[in-house]
PDB file of C-alpha atoms in Angstrom:
ATOM      1  CA  MET F   1       8.593  20.343 -59.965  1.00 49.00           C
ATOM      2  CA  ALA F   2      11.217  20.287 -62.723  1.00 53.00           C
ATOM      3  CA  ARG F   3      13.960  17.739 -62.266  1.00 52.00           C
ATOM      4  CA  PRO F   4      17.622  18.883 -62.447  1.00 54.00           C
ATOM      5  CA  ALA F   5      19.332  18.546 -65.764  1.00 56.00           C
ATOM      6  CA  GLY F   6      21.184  15.293 -66.238  1.00 56.00           C
ATOM      7  CA  VAL F   7      19.037  13.388 -63.707  1.00 52.00           C
ATOM      8  CA  SER F   8      16.874  10.638 -65.147  1.00 62.00           C
ATOM      9  CA  ILE F   9      13.309   9.857 -64.138  1.00 60.00           C
ATOM     10  CA  PHE F  10      14.551   6.492 -62.855  1.00 57.00           C
ATOM     11  CA  SER F  11      17.051   8.208 -60.511  1.00 60.00           C
ATOM     12  CA  VAL F  12      14.377  10.537 -59.147  1.00 53.00           C
ATOM     13  CA  ALA F  13      12.118   7.563 -58.442  1.00 60.00           C
ATOM     14  CA  ILE F  14      14.897   5.781 -56.530  1.00 62.00           C
ATOM     15  CA  LEU F  15      15.653   8.869 -54.433  1.00 59.00           C
ATOM     16  CA  TRP F  16      11.959   9.332 -53.622  1.00 62.00           C
ATOM     17  CA  LYS F  17      11.638   5.712 -52.468  1.00 58.00           C
ATOM     18  CA  ILE F  18      14.693   6.068 -50.218  1.00 57.00           C
ATOM     19  CA  HIS F  19      13.209   9.261 -48.743  1.00 54.00           C
ATOM     20  CA  MET F  20       9.893   7.566 -47.955  1.00 56.00           C
ATOM     21  CA  ASP F  21      11.637   4.509 -46.477  1.00 56.00           C
ATOM     22  CA  VAL F  22      13.568   6.739 -44.063  1.00 48.00           C
ATOM     23  CA  ILE F  23      10.369   8.519 -42.977  1.00 45.00           C
ATOM     24  CA  SER F  24       8.430   5.279 -42.457  1.00 46.00           C
ATOM     25  CA  THR F  25      11.296   3.793 -40.438  1.00 48.00           C
ATOM     26  CA  SER F  26      11.998   6.771 -38.195  1.00 49.00           C
ATOM     27  CA  MET F  27       8.460   8.064 -37.579  1.00 44.00           C
ATOM     28  CA  PRO F  28       7.349   5.317 -35.141  1.00 43.00           C
ATOM     29  CA  GLN F  29      10.501   5.898 -33.090  1.00 52.00           C
ATOM     30  CA  VAL F  30       9.827   9.644 -33.010  1.00 45.00           C
ATOM     31  CA  LEU F  31       6.248   9.028 -31.869  1.00 42.00           C
ATOM     32  CA  ARG F  32       7.420   6.682 -29.135  1.00 47.00           C
ATOM     33  CA  GLN F  33       9.832   9.313 -27.855  1.00 51.00           C
ATOM     34  CA  VAL F  34       7.054  11.926 -27.806  1.00 44.00           C
ATOM     35  CA  ARG F  35       4.791   9.581 -25.857  1.00 44.00           C
ATOM     36  CA  GLN F  36       7.553   8.801 -23.365  1.00 45.00           C
ATOM     37  CA  ARG F  37       8.510  12.438 -22.841  1.00 46.00           C
ATOM     38  CA  ARG F  38       4.978  13.802 -22.820  1.00 45.00           C
ATOM     39  CA  GLY F  39       3.079  10.723 -21.705  1.00 45.00           C
ATOM     40  CA  VAL F  40       0.969  12.365 -19.032  1.00 43.00           C
ATOM     41  CA  GLU F  41      -0.004  15.300 -21.279  1.00 44.00           C
ATOM     42  CA  PHE F  42      -0.775  12.875 -24.145  1.00 42.00           C
ATOM     43  CA  PHE F  43      -3.226  10.897 -22.029  1.00 43.00           C
ATOM     44  CA  SER F  44      -4.672  14.015 -20.420  1.00 43.00           C
ATOM     45  CA  THR F  45      -6.011  15.152 -23.772  1.00 44.00           C
ATOM     46  CA  ILE F  46      -7.935  11.876 -24.073  1.00 44.00           C
ATOM     47  CA  HIS F  47      -9.619  11.499 -20.674  1.00 54.00           C
ATOM     48  CA  SER F  48      -9.318  12.504 -17.022  1.00 72.00           C
ATOM     49  CA  MET F  49      -7.137  10.312 -14.866  1.00 82.00           C
ATOM     50  CA  GLU F  50      -8.732   7.391 -13.057  1.00 86.00           C
ATOM     51  CA  LEU F  51      -7.051   5.685 -10.113  1.00 87.00           C
ATOM     52  CA  SER F  52      -6.716   2.607 -12.317  1.00 86.00           C
ATOM     53  CA  ASP F  53      -4.627   4.694 -14.757  1.00 88.00           C
ATOM     54  CA  ILE F  54      -1.871   5.199 -12.176  1.00 90.00           C
ATOM     55  CA  PRO F  55       0.290   2.170 -13.199  1.00 91.00           C
ATOM     56  CA  ASP F  56       0.307   3.326 -16.849  1.00 89.00           C
ATOM     57  CA  ARG F  57       1.142   6.887 -15.853  1.00 88.00           C
ATOM     58  CA  LEU F  58       4.014   5.693 -13.679  1.00 90.00           C
ATOM     59  CA  ARG F  59       5.456   3.576 -16.512  1.00 90.00           C
ATOM     60  CA  LEU F  60       5.362   6.548 -18.867  1.00 89.00           C
ATOM     61  CA  MET F  61       7.109   8.689 -16.255  1.00 89.00           C
ATOM     62  CA  ARG F  62       9.596   5.908 -15.534  1.00 90.00           C
ATOM     63  CA  ARG F  63       8.608   6.006 -11.889  1.00 89.00           C
ATOM     64  CA  SER F  64       7.451   3.237  -9.574  1.00 89.00           C
ATOM     65  CA  GLN F  65       4.502   2.709  -7.238  1.00 87.00           C
ATOM     66  CA  ALA F  66       7.018   2.805  -4.403  1.00 86.00           C
ATOM     67  CA  ASP F  67       7.912   6.387  -5.428  1.00 88.00           C
ATOM     68  CA  LEU F  68       4.269   7.420  -5.303  1.00 89.00           C
ATOM     69  CA  ALA F  69       3.691   5.565  -2.014  1.00 84.00           C
ATOM     70  CA  ARG F  70       6.580   7.488  -0.410  1.00 85.00           C
ATOM     71  CA  THR F  71       5.128  10.765  -1.672  1.00 85.00           C
ATOM     72  CA  LEU F  72       1.765   9.883  -0.138  1.00 81.00           C
ATOM     73  CA  ASP F  73       3.374   8.542   3.053  1.00 76.00           C
ATOM     74  CA  LEU F  74       1.524   5.280   2.422  1.00 75.00           C
ATOM     75  CA  ASP F  75       2.351   1.638   2.830  1.00 75.00           C
ATOM     76  CA  PRO F  76       2.801   0.229  -0.753  1.00 79.00           C
ATOM     77  CA  SER F  77       0.138  -2.409  -0.140  1.00 78.00           C
ATOM     78  CA  SER F  78      -2.365   0.330   0.765  1.00 79.00           C
ATOM     79  CA  LEU F  79      -1.596   2.161  -2.483  1.00 84.00           C
ATOM     80  CA  THR F  80      -2.208  -1.061  -4.424  1.00 85.00           C
ATOM     81  CA  LYS F  81      -5.587  -1.462  -2.704  1.00 82.00           C
ATOM     82  CA  THR F  82      -6.448   2.141  -3.559  1.00 83.00           C
ATOM     83  CA  ILE F  83      -5.600   1.628  -7.233  1.00 86.00           C
ATOM     84  CA  LYS F  84      -7.697  -1.558  -7.330  1.00 84.00           C
ATOM     85  CA  GLY F  85     -10.641   0.229  -5.719  1.00 79.00           C
ATOM     86  CA  VAL F  86     -10.818  -1.783  -2.516  1.00 77.00           C
ATOM     87  CA  ARG F  87      -9.636   1.101  -0.322  1.00 76.00           C
ATOM     88  CA  ARG F  88     -11.055   4.620  -0.203  1.00 77.00           C
ATOM     89  CA  VAL F  89      -8.725   7.373  -1.341  1.00 79.00           C
ATOM     90  CA  GLN F  90      -8.398  10.075   1.310  1.00 77.00           C
ATOM     91  CA  PRO F  91      -8.845  13.771   0.368  1.00 76.00           C
ATOM     92  CA  ALA F  92      -5.236  14.653   1.256  1.00 77.00           C
ATOM     93  CA  GLU F  93      -3.996  11.698  -0.826  1.00 81.00           C
ATOM     94  CA  ALA F  94      -6.063  12.789  -3.839  1.00 84.00           C
ATOM     95  CA  ILE F  95      -4.454  16.232  -3.707  1.00 85.00           C
ATOM     96  CA  GLU F  96      -0.961  14.732  -3.584  1.00 86.00           C
ATOM     97  CA  ILE F  97      -1.740  12.339  -6.454  1.00 89.00           C
ATOM     98  CA  GLU F  98      -2.884  15.264  -8.598  1.00 87.00           C
ATOM     99  CA  LYS F  99       0.310  17.176  -7.761  1.00 88.00           C
ATOM    100  CA  PHE F 100       2.457  14.125  -8.514  1.00 90.00           C
ATOM    101  CA  PHE F 101       0.973  13.630 -12.003  1.00 88.00           C
ATOM    102  CA  GLY F 102       0.074  17.246 -12.731  1.00 86.00           C
ATOM    103  CA  GLU F 103      -3.559  16.535 -13.589  1.00 83.00           C
ATOM    104  CA  LYS F 104      -6.967  16.140 -12.001  1.00 84.00           C
ATOM    105  CA  LEU F 105      -8.508  12.880 -10.848  1.00 82.00           C
ATOM    106  CA  SER F 106     -11.830  12.099 -12.477  1.00 76.00           C
ATOM    107  CA  ILE F 107     -13.364  10.752  -9.255  1.00 65.00           C
ATOM    108  CA  SER F 108     -14.688  12.590  -6.253  1.00 52.00           C
ATOM    109  CA  VAL F 109     -12.617  12.000  -3.140  1.00 45.00           C
ATOM    110  CA  THR F 110     -15.851  11.498  -1.239  1.00 42.00           C
ATOM    111  CA  GLU F 111     -16.612   8.315  -3.180  1.00 46.00           C
ATOM    112  CA  THR F 112     -16.340   5.251  -1.011  1.00 39.00           C
ATOM    113  CA  ALA F 113     -14.911   1.876  -1.949  1.00 40.00           C
ATOM    114  CA  PRO F 114     -16.178  -1.419  -0.552  1.00 41.00           C
ATOM    115  CA  GLN F 115     -14.595  -2.128   2.800  1.00 40.00           C
ATOM    116  CA  THR F 116     -15.027  -5.155   5.029  1.00 39.00           C
ATOM    117  CA  PRO F 117     -13.399  -4.314   8.365  1.00 43.00           C
ATOM    118  CA  ARG F 118     -13.256  -7.121  10.876  1.00 45.00           C
ATOM    119  CA  ARG F 119     -14.125  -4.890  13.809  1.00 47.00           C
ATOM    120  CA  LYS F 120     -15.671  -1.461  13.766  1.00 46.00           C
ATOM    121  CA  ALA F 121     -14.517   1.551  15.746  1.00 43.00           C
ATOM    122  CA  THR F 122     -16.788   4.429  16.596  1.00 44.00           C
ATOM    123  CA  PRO F 123     -16.390   7.401  14.199  1.00 50.00           C
ATOM    124  CA  THR F 124     -13.805   9.065  16.478  1.00 70.00           C
ATOM    125  CA  LYS F 125     -12.695   6.349  18.867  1.00 83.00           C
ATOM    126  CA  ILE F 126     -10.584   3.185  18.592  1.00 87.00           C
ATOM    127  CA  PRO F 127     -11.375   0.088  20.699  1.00 89.00           C
ATOM    128  CA  VAL F 128      -8.864  -1.074  23.326  1.00 91.00           C
ATOM    129  CA  TYR F 129      -8.402  -4.776  24.120  1.00 92.00           C
ATOM    130  CA  GLY F 130      -6.417  -5.786  27.177  1.00 86.00           C
ATOM    131  CA  TYR F 131      -8.170  -8.099  29.599  1.00 85.00           C
ATOM    132  CA  ALA F 132      -5.820 -10.920  30.554  1.00 83.00           C
ATOM    133  CA  ALA F 133      -7.169 -14.203  29.199  1.00 74.00           C
ATOM    134  CA  ALA F 134      -7.846 -16.596  32.055  1.00 66.00           C
ATOM    135  CA  GLY F 135      -5.201 -19.298  32.323  1.00 65.00           C
ATOM    136  CA  GLN F 136      -3.377 -18.112  29.181  1.00 67.00           C
ATOM    137  CA  GLY F 137      -0.289 -16.400  30.602  1.00 77.00           C
ATOM    138  CA  GLU F 138       0.451 -13.250  28.614  1.00 85.00           C
ATOM    139  CA  ARG F 139      -2.411 -13.627  26.163  1.00 90.00           C
ATOM    140  CA  ILE F 140      -5.217 -11.075  26.152  1.00 90.00           C
ATOM    141  CA  ALA F 141      -8.905 -11.748  25.537  1.00 89.00           C
ATOM    142  CA  TYR F 142      -9.459 -10.562  21.975  1.00 89.00           C
ATOM    143  CA  ALA F 143     -13.194 -10.361  21.314  1.00 84.00           C
ATOM    144  CA  ASP F 144     -15.725  -7.576  20.900  1.00 81.00           C
ATOM    145  CA  SER F 145     -17.195  -8.496  24.283  1.00 82.00           C
ATOM    146  CA  HIS F 146     -13.832  -7.794  25.939  1.00 85.00           C
ATOM    147  CA  ILE F 147     -13.230  -4.194  24.879  1.00 88.00           C
ATOM    148  CA  ILE F 148     -11.976  -2.305  27.916  1.00 88.00           C
ATOM    149  CA  ASP F 149     -12.082   1.252  26.563  1.00 88.00           C
ATOM    150  CA  TYR F 150     -12.249   3.514  23.506  1.00 89.00           C
ATOM    151  CA  LEU F 151      -9.455   6.006  22.789  1.00 87.00           C
ATOM    152  CA  ASP F 152      -8.713   8.670  20.197  1.00 85.00           C
ATOM    153  CA  PRO F 153      -6.825   7.469  17.090  1.00 83.00           C
ATOM    154  CA  PRO F 154      -3.067   8.134  16.823  1.00 81.00           C
ATOM    155  CA  PRO F 155      -2.116  11.667  15.669  1.00 76.00           C
ATOM    156  CA  PHE F 156      -1.089  10.594  12.171  1.00 68.00           C
ATOM    157  CA  TRP F 157      -3.801   7.985  11.577  1.00 69.00           C
ATOM    158  CA  ARG F 158      -5.649   8.721   8.317  1.00 67.00           C
ATOM    159  CA  GLY F 159      -7.398   5.395   7.859  1.00 64.00           C
ATOM    160  CA  GLY F 160     -10.847   4.074   8.615  1.00 62.00           C
ATOM    161  CA  ASP F 161     -12.180   1.657  11.169  1.00 60.00           C
ATOM    162  CA  ASP F 162      -9.554  -1.058  10.752  1.00 82.00           C
ATOM    163  CA  LEU F 163      -7.332  -0.091  13.684  1.00 86.00           C
ATOM    164  CA  ALA F 164      -7.342  -1.397  17.244  1.00 89.00           C
ATOM    165  CA  TYR F 165      -5.408  -0.761  20.447  1.00 91.00           C
ATOM    166  CA  VAL F 166      -3.956  -3.578  22.551  1.00 92.00           C
ATOM    167  CA  ARG F 167      -2.795  -3.187  26.160  1.00 91.00           C
ATOM    168  CA  LEU F 168       0.097  -5.552  26.753  1.00 90.00           C
ATOM    169  CA  VAL F 169       0.141  -8.100  29.530  1.00 88.00           C
ATOM    170  CA  GLY F 170       3.455  -9.439  30.837  1.00 89.00           C
ATOM    171  CA  GLU F 171       7.114  -8.541  30.332  1.00 91.00           C
ATOM    172  CA  SER F 172       8.185 -10.793  27.435  1.00 91.00           C
ATOM    173  CA  MET F 173       8.513  -7.912  24.937  1.00 91.00           C
ATOM    174  CA  GLU F 174      10.572  -5.609  27.173  1.00 91.00           C
ATOM    175  CA  PRO F 175      12.405  -3.361  26.457  1.00 90.00           C
ATOM    176  CA  ARG F 176      10.478  -2.896  23.174  1.00 89.00           C
ATOM    177  CA  TYR F 177       7.135  -2.733  24.975  1.00 89.00           C
ATOM    178  CA  PHE F 178       6.321  -2.759  28.674  1.00 89.00           C
ATOM    179  CA  SER F 179       3.465  -4.410  30.540  1.00 88.00           C
ATOM    180  CA  GLY F 180       0.426  -2.123  30.507  1.00 88.00           C
ATOM    181  CA  GLU F 181       1.647  -0.207  27.445  1.00 91.00           C
ATOM    182  CA  ILE F 182      -0.971   0.384  24.733  1.00 90.00           C
ATOM    183  CA  VAL F 183       0.037  -0.477  21.165  1.00 91.00           C
ATOM    184  CA  ALA F 184      -1.866   0.369  17.965  1.00 90.00           C
ATOM    185  CA  VAL F 185      -2.517  -2.563  15.621  1.00 91.00           C
ATOM    186  CA  ARG F 186      -3.427  -2.343  11.916  1.00 89.00           C
ATOM    187  CA  LEU F 187      -6.069  -5.035  11.489  1.00 87.00           C
ATOM    188  CA  ASN F 188      -5.708  -7.555   8.649  1.00 83.00           C
ATOM    189  CA  LEU F 189      -2.411  -6.096   7.383  1.00 85.00           C
ATOM    190  CA  PRO F 190       0.049  -9.030   7.267  1.00 87.00           C
ATOM    191  CA  PRO F 191       3.352  -8.259   8.998  1.00 88.00           C
ATOM    192  CA  ALA F 192       6.736  -8.299   7.299  1.00 90.00           C
ATOM    193  CA  LYS F 193       9.328 -10.721   8.617  1.00 90.00           C
ATOM    194  CA  GLY F 194      11.126  -9.182  11.574  1.00 92.00           C
ATOM    195  CA  SER F 195       8.342  -6.719  12.376  1.00 92.00           C
ATOM    196  CA  ASP F 196       6.066  -6.707  15.395  1.00 94.00           C
ATOM    197  CA  CYS F 197       2.547  -8.059  15.125  1.00 94.00           C
ATOM    198  CA  LEU F 198      -0.515  -9.160  17.024  1.00 94.00           C
ATOM    199  CA  ILE F 199      -0.975 -12.922  16.747  1.00 94.00           C
ATOM    200  CA  GLU F 200      -4.678 -13.694  16.965  1.00 93.00           C
ATOM    201  CA  PHE F 201      -5.507 -17.271  17.958  1.00 92.00           C
ATOM    202  CA  THR F 202      -8.590 -19.301  17.130  1.00 91.00           C
ATOM    203  CA  ASP F 203      -9.520 -19.554  20.825  1.00 90.00           C
ATOM    204  CA  GLY F 204     -10.251 -15.804  21.001  1.00 90.00           C
ATOM    205  CA  THR F 205      -6.937 -14.773  22.575  1.00 92.00           C
ATOM    206  CA  ALA F 206      -3.987 -12.788  21.197  1.00 93.00           C
ATOM    207  CA  LYS F 207      -0.458 -11.636  22.010  1.00 93.00           C
ATOM    208  CA  ILE F 208       2.153  -9.221  20.661  1.00 94.00           C
ATOM    209  CA  LYS F 209       5.330 -10.824  19.280  1.00 95.00           C
ATOM    210  CA  THR F 210       7.903 -10.271  16.531  1.00 95.00           C
ATOM    211  CA  TYR F 211       6.941 -12.163  13.376  1.00 94.00           C
ATOM    212  CA  GLN F 212       9.614 -14.473  11.916  1.00 95.00           C
ATOM    213  CA  GLY F 213       7.771 -16.221   9.099  1.00 92.00           C
ATOM    214  CA  GLN F 214       5.825 -19.419   8.381  1.00 92.00           C
ATOM    215  CA  ARG F 215       6.786 -22.848   7.127  1.00 91.00           C
ATOM    216  CA  ASP F 216       5.839 -26.488   7.505  1.00 90.00           C
ATOM    217  CA  GLY F 217       2.465 -25.624   8.973  1.00 90.00           C
ATOM    218  CA  ARG F 218       3.843 -23.461  11.770  1.00 93.00           C
ATOM    219  CA  VAL F 219       4.018 -19.737  12.532  1.00 94.00           C
ATOM    220  CA  PHE F 220       7.349 -18.551  13.927  1.00 95.00           C
ATOM    221  CA  ALA F 221       7.879 -15.566  16.214  1.00 95.00           C
ATOM    222  CA  SER F 222      10.309 -14.228  18.791  1.00 95.00           C
ATOM    223  CA  GLN F 223      10.377 -12.184  21.989  1.00 94.00           C
ATOM    224  CA  TYR F 224      12.913 -10.171  23.994  1.00 93.00           C
ATOM    225  CA  ASN F 225      12.565 -11.121  27.653  1.00 91.00           C
ATOM    226  CA  PRO F 226      13.852 -13.754  27.738  1.00 91.00           C
ATOM    227  CA  ASP F 227      15.273 -13.677  24.217  1.00 93.00           C
ATOM    228  CA  GLN F 228      13.869 -16.760  22.555  1.00 93.00           C
ATOM    229  CA  SER F 229      12.225 -18.130  19.420  1.00 94.00           C
ATOM    230  CA  LEU F 230       8.637 -19.306  19.481  1.00 93.00           C
ATOM    231  CA  SER F 231       6.438 -21.327  17.156  1.00 94.00           C
ATOM    232  CA  TYR F 232       2.738 -22.077  16.955  1.00 94.00           C
ATOM    233  CA  GLU F 233       0.712 -24.510  14.893  1.00 93.00           C
ATOM    234  CA  ALA F 234      -0.705 -22.539  11.960  1.00 91.00           C
ATOM    235  CA  ALA F 235      -4.093 -24.171  12.526  1.00 92.00           C
ATOM    236  CA  THR F 236      -4.329 -22.409  15.898  1.00 92.00           C
ATOM    237  CA  VAL F 237      -3.610 -18.944  14.430  1.00 91.00           C
ATOM    238  CA  ALA F 238      -6.662 -17.071  13.170  1.00 90.00           C
ATOM    239  CA  ALA F 239      -4.871 -13.980  11.812  1.00 90.00           C
ATOM    240  CA  LEU F 240      -1.725 -11.861  11.950  1.00 91.00           C
ATOM    241  CA  HIS F 241      -2.074  -8.079  12.330  1.00 92.00           C
ATOM    242  CA  SER F 242       0.815  -5.612  11.954  1.00 91.00           C
ATOM    243  CA  VAL F 243       1.685  -3.246  14.773  1.00 91.00           C
ATOM    244  CA  TRP F 244       0.887   0.180  13.340  1.00 83.00           C
ATOM    245  CA  LYS F 245       3.525   2.855  12.710  1.00 77.00           C
ATOM    246  CA  PRO F 246       3.112   6.399  11.314  1.00 68.00           C
ATOM    247  CA  GLY F 247       3.022   6.235   7.519  1.00 57.00           C
ATOM    248  CA  MET F 248       1.281   2.868   7.507  1.00 56.00           C
ATOM    249  CA  ILE F 249      -2.375   2.894   6.590  1.00 51.00           C
TER     250      ILE F 249
END
């Protein structure tokens, strides 16, 4: 291309260098913006979405796992287990995940992940524990040999065999729960402070209380009737299981 009259070769060279410097400086920023705005589509052209890709997808969309958990009506800890492959994704959840990200999952929703439930329910029934433990006040006998019945799962339960029912003994949790009332418990899901839980003891007994935390080798809880704080030596507590609510899985 002919250079304009009066412009030296040296001037053209300088202008060309400035032009290339601008391109090399701005291009990475432009690419970053494209990736941020079209992150999901960018990755979709490379491979189908795996469950393990979810954190990266969320970062590109500037969304959080909590946002996705709310969409799926899942407890955040359950979503984390699903992403890590230690919990099976349910068919309805897979559909919602695909809608959320606008692309297909690469796995079959029938694939199973390793699960190690403490107690097993029948395929359609949940075990009920509720025999009063001899000489233990309001504690129930909590062992597979002391199942008193099997009942249908709660209407909104979408999990596996890690749920149990407990029939309360005594009046200490009134008016929250009444003696003889049956409460669903999510096995091996640690309770949040201030939430209700089943405290399982090493002697094979258990009771429903409100969890208040742990410190100095003790587990703290509370009850309603009478209103009082309780504490137990941590060494005597085998496990803490959250009382189940719809949306928790």
